[in-house]
Short mmCIF file of C-alpha atoms in Angstrom, two decimals:
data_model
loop_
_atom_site.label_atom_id
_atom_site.label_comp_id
_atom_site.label_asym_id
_atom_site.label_seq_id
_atom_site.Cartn_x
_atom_site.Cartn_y
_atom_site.Cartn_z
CA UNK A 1 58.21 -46.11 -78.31
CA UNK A 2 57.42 -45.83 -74.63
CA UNK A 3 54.70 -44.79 -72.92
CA UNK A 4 54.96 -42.35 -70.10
CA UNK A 5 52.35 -42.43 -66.87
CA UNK A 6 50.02 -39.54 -66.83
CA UNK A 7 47.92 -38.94 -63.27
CA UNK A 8 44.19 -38.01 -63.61
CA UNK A 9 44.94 -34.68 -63.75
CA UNK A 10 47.06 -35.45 -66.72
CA UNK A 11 50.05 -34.37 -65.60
CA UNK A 12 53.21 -36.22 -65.61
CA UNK A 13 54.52 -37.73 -62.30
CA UNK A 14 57.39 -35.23 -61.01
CA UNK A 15 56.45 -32.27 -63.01
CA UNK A 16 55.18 -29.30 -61.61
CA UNK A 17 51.88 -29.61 -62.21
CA UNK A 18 52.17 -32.53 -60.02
CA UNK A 19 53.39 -30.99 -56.81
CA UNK A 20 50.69 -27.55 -57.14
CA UNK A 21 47.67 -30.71 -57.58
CA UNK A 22 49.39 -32.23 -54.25
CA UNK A 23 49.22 -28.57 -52.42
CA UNK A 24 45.71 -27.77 -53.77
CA UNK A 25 44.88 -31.08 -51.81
CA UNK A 26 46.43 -30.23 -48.73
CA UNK A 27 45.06 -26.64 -48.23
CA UNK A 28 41.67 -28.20 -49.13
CA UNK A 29 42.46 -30.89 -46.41
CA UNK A 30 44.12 -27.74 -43.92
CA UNK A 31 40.62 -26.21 -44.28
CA UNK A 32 38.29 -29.15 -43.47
CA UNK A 33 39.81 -29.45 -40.53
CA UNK A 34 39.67 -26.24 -39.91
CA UNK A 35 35.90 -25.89 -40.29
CA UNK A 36 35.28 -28.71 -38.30
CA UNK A 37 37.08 -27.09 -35.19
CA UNK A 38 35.17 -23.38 -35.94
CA UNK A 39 31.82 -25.81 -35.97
CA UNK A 40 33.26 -27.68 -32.53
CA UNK A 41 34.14 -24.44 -31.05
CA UNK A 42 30.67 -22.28 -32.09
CA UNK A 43 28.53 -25.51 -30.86
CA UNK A 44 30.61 -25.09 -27.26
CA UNK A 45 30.30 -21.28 -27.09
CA UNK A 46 26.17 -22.24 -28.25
CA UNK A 47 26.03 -24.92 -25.65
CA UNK A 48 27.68 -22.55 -23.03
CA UNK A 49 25.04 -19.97 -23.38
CA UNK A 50 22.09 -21.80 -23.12
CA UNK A 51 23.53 -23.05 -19.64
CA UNK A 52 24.44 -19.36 -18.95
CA UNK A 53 20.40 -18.67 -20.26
CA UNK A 54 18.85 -21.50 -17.92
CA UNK A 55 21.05 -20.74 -14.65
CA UNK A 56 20.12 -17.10 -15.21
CA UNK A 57 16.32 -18.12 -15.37
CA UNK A 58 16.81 -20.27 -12.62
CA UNK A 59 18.27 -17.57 -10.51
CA UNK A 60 15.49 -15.37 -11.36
CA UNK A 61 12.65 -17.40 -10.48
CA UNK A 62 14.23 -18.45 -7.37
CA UNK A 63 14.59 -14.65 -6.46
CA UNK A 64 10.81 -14.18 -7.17
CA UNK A 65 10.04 -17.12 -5.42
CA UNK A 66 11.90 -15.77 -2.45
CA UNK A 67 10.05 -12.33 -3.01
CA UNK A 68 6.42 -13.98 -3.05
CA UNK A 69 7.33 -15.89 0.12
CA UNK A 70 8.61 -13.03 2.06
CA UNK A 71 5.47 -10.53 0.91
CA UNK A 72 3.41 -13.87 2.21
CA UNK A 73 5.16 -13.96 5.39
CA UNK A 74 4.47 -10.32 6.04
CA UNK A 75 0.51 -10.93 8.57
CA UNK A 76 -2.35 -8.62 7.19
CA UNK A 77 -3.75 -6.23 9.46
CA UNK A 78 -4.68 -2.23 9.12
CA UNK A 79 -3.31 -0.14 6.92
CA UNK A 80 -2.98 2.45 9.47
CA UNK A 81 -5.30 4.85 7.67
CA UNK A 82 -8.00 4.77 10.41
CA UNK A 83 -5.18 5.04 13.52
CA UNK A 84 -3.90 8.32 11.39
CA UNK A 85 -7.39 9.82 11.28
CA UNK A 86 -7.83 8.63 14.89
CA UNK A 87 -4.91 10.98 15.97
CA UNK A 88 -6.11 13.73 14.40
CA UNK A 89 -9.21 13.56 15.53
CA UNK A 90 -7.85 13.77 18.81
CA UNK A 91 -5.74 16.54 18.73
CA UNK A 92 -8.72 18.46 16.96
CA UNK A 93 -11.05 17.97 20.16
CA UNK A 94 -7.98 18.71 22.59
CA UNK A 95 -7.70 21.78 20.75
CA UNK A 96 -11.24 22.79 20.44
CA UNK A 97 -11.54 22.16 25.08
CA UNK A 98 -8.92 25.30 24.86
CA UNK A 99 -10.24 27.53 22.23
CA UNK A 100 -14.38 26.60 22.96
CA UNK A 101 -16.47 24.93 20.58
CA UNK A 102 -19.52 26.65 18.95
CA UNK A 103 -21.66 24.18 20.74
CA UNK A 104 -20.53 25.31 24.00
CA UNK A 105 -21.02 29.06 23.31
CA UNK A 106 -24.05 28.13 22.50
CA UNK A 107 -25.33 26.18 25.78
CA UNK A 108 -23.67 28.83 27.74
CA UNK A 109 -25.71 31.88 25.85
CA UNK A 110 -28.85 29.62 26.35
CA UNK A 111 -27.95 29.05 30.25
CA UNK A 112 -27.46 32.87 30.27
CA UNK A 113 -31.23 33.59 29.06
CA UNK A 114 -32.32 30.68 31.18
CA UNK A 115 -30.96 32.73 34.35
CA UNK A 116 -32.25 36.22 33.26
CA UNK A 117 -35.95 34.72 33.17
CA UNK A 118 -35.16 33.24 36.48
CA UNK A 119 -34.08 36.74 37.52
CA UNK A 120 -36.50 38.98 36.16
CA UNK A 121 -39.39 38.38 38.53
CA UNK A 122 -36.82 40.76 40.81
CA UNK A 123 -37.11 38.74 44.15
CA UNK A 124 -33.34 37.12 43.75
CA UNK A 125 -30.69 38.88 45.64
CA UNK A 126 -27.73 40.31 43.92
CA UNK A 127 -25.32 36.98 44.09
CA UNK A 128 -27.92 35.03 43.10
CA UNK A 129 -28.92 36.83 39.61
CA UNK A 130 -24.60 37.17 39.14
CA UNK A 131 -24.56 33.44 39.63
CA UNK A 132 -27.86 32.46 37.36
CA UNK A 133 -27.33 35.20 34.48
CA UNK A 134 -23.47 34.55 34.38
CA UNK A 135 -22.47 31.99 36.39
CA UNK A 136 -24.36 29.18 35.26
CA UNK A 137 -23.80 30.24 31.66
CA UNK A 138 -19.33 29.91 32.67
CA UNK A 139 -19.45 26.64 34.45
CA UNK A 140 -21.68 25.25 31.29
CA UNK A 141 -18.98 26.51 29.27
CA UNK A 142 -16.74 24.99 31.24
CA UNK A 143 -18.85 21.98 31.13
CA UNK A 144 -18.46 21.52 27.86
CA UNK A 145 -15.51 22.31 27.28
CA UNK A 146 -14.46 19.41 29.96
CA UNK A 147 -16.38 16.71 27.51
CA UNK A 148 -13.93 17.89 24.48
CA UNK A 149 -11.34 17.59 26.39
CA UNK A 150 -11.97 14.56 27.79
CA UNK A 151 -12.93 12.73 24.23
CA UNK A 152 -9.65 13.97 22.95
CA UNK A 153 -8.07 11.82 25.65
CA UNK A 154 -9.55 8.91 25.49
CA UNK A 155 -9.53 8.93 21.23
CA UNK A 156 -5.49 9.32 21.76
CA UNK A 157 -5.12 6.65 23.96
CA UNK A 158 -7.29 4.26 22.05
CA UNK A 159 -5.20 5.04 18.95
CA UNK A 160 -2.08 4.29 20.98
CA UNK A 161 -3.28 1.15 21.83
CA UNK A 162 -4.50 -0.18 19.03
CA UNK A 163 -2.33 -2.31 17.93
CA UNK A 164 -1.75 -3.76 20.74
CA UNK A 165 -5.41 -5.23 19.72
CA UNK A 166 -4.51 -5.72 16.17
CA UNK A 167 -1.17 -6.72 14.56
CA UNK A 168 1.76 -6.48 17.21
CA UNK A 169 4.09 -7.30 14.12
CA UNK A 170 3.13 -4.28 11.73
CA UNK A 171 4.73 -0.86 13.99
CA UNK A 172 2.65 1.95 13.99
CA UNK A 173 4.11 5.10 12.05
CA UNK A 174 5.51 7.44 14.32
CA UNK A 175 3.86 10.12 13.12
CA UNK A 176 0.41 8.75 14.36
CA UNK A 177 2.10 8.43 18.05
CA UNK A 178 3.35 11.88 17.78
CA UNK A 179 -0.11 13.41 16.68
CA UNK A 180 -1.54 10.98 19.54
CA UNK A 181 0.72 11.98 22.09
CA UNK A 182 -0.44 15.78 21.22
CA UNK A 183 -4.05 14.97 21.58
CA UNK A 184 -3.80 13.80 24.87
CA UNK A 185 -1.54 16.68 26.30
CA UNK A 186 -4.26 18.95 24.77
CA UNK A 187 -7.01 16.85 26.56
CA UNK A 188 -5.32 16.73 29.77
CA UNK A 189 -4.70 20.82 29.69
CA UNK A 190 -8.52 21.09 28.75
CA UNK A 191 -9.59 19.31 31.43
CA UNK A 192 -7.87 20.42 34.18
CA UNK A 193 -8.97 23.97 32.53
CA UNK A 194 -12.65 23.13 32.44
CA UNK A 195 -12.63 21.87 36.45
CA UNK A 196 -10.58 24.84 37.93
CA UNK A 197 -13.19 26.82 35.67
CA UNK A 198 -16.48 24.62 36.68
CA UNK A 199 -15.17 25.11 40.52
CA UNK A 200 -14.48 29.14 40.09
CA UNK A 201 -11.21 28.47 41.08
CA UNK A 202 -10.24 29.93 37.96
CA UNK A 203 -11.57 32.82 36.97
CA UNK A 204 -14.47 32.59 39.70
CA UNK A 205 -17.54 35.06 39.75
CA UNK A 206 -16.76 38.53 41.57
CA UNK A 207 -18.66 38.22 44.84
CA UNK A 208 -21.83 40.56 45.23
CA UNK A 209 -20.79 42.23 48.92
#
């Protein structure tokens, strides 16, 4: 009798169970390949982000390198805190010349007593008590309010100039010009007040005859 040829699977060549073995094979062979291009493409797409990840980290340090170098490039000077109080300052005093200042009430009330002891031996005429009892007392009013007035306006322009002195590069906030600026209109009024007052061209004692 003959002897037929069996494969290893032990089925007979041509038969059935022949040709499923054979497509077994090939779908195992179909996904292999298969694998090995999802592995190919996921170590690309891996590959791609870590050179997304680096130029992104590159970018960013760049930018804060750009950011250190331009806060370095900005000069140190004055915050602008003392200029600020400087302006204020000076518009106080302008506005104290106009109002009066307790310090010049004050020397004027003590000028006043000063000319009433002068006064009270009786032997002055009648101008010349007006002008010691009250007249002395107004033009040291005056007096002081001229020194106010006159500190007001030179604090404003020494805050105005400033940084001319200091850092030309930083701008000085225009609020401390503005508040400046008002100081030294309120200095200029006061002193032109306190001369026309200190000369009794404003305001001048009544004459005694």
């Amino acid at each position: 009798m003959g002897t037929k040829t069996v494969d290893e699977t032990g089925a007979e060549p041509g038969t059935e169970a022949t040709e499923v073995t054979e497509a077994v094979e090939v779908a195992k062979d179909d996904r292999a390949v298969d694998m090995t291009k999802t592995d190919a493409v996921d170590e690309t797409a891996a590959e791609d982000a870590e050179d997304t990840e680096d130029a992104e980290d590159t970018e960013a340090g760049e930018d804060a390198d750009d950011t250190d170098a331009a806060v370095a490039d900005v000069p140190a000077g004055p915050t602008g805190v003392g200029q600020g109080a400087g302006a204020v300052v000076s518009a106080a005093l302008g506005l104290v010349s106009l109002t009066g200042s307790w310090i010049g009430t004050l020397a004027g009330a003590r000028q006043s007593l000063v000319g009433q002891l002068k006064v009270s031996s009786g032997s002055a005429s009648v101008a010349e008590q007006i002008q010691a009892v009250y007249g002395d007392s107004w033009q040291t009013t005056a007096l002081w309010g001229g020194l106010f007035a006159l500190a007001a306006l030179v604090t404003g322009v020494v805050v105005l100039a400033r940084p001319a002195f200091g850092s030309p590069a930083r701008p000085q906030a225009p609020w401390i010009k503005s508040v400046s600026w008002a100081g030294i209109a309120l200095g200029v009024i006061g002193l032109l007040l306190a001369v026309l007052k200190y000369t009794d061209a404003l305001l001048g004692l009544p004459s005694a005859g």
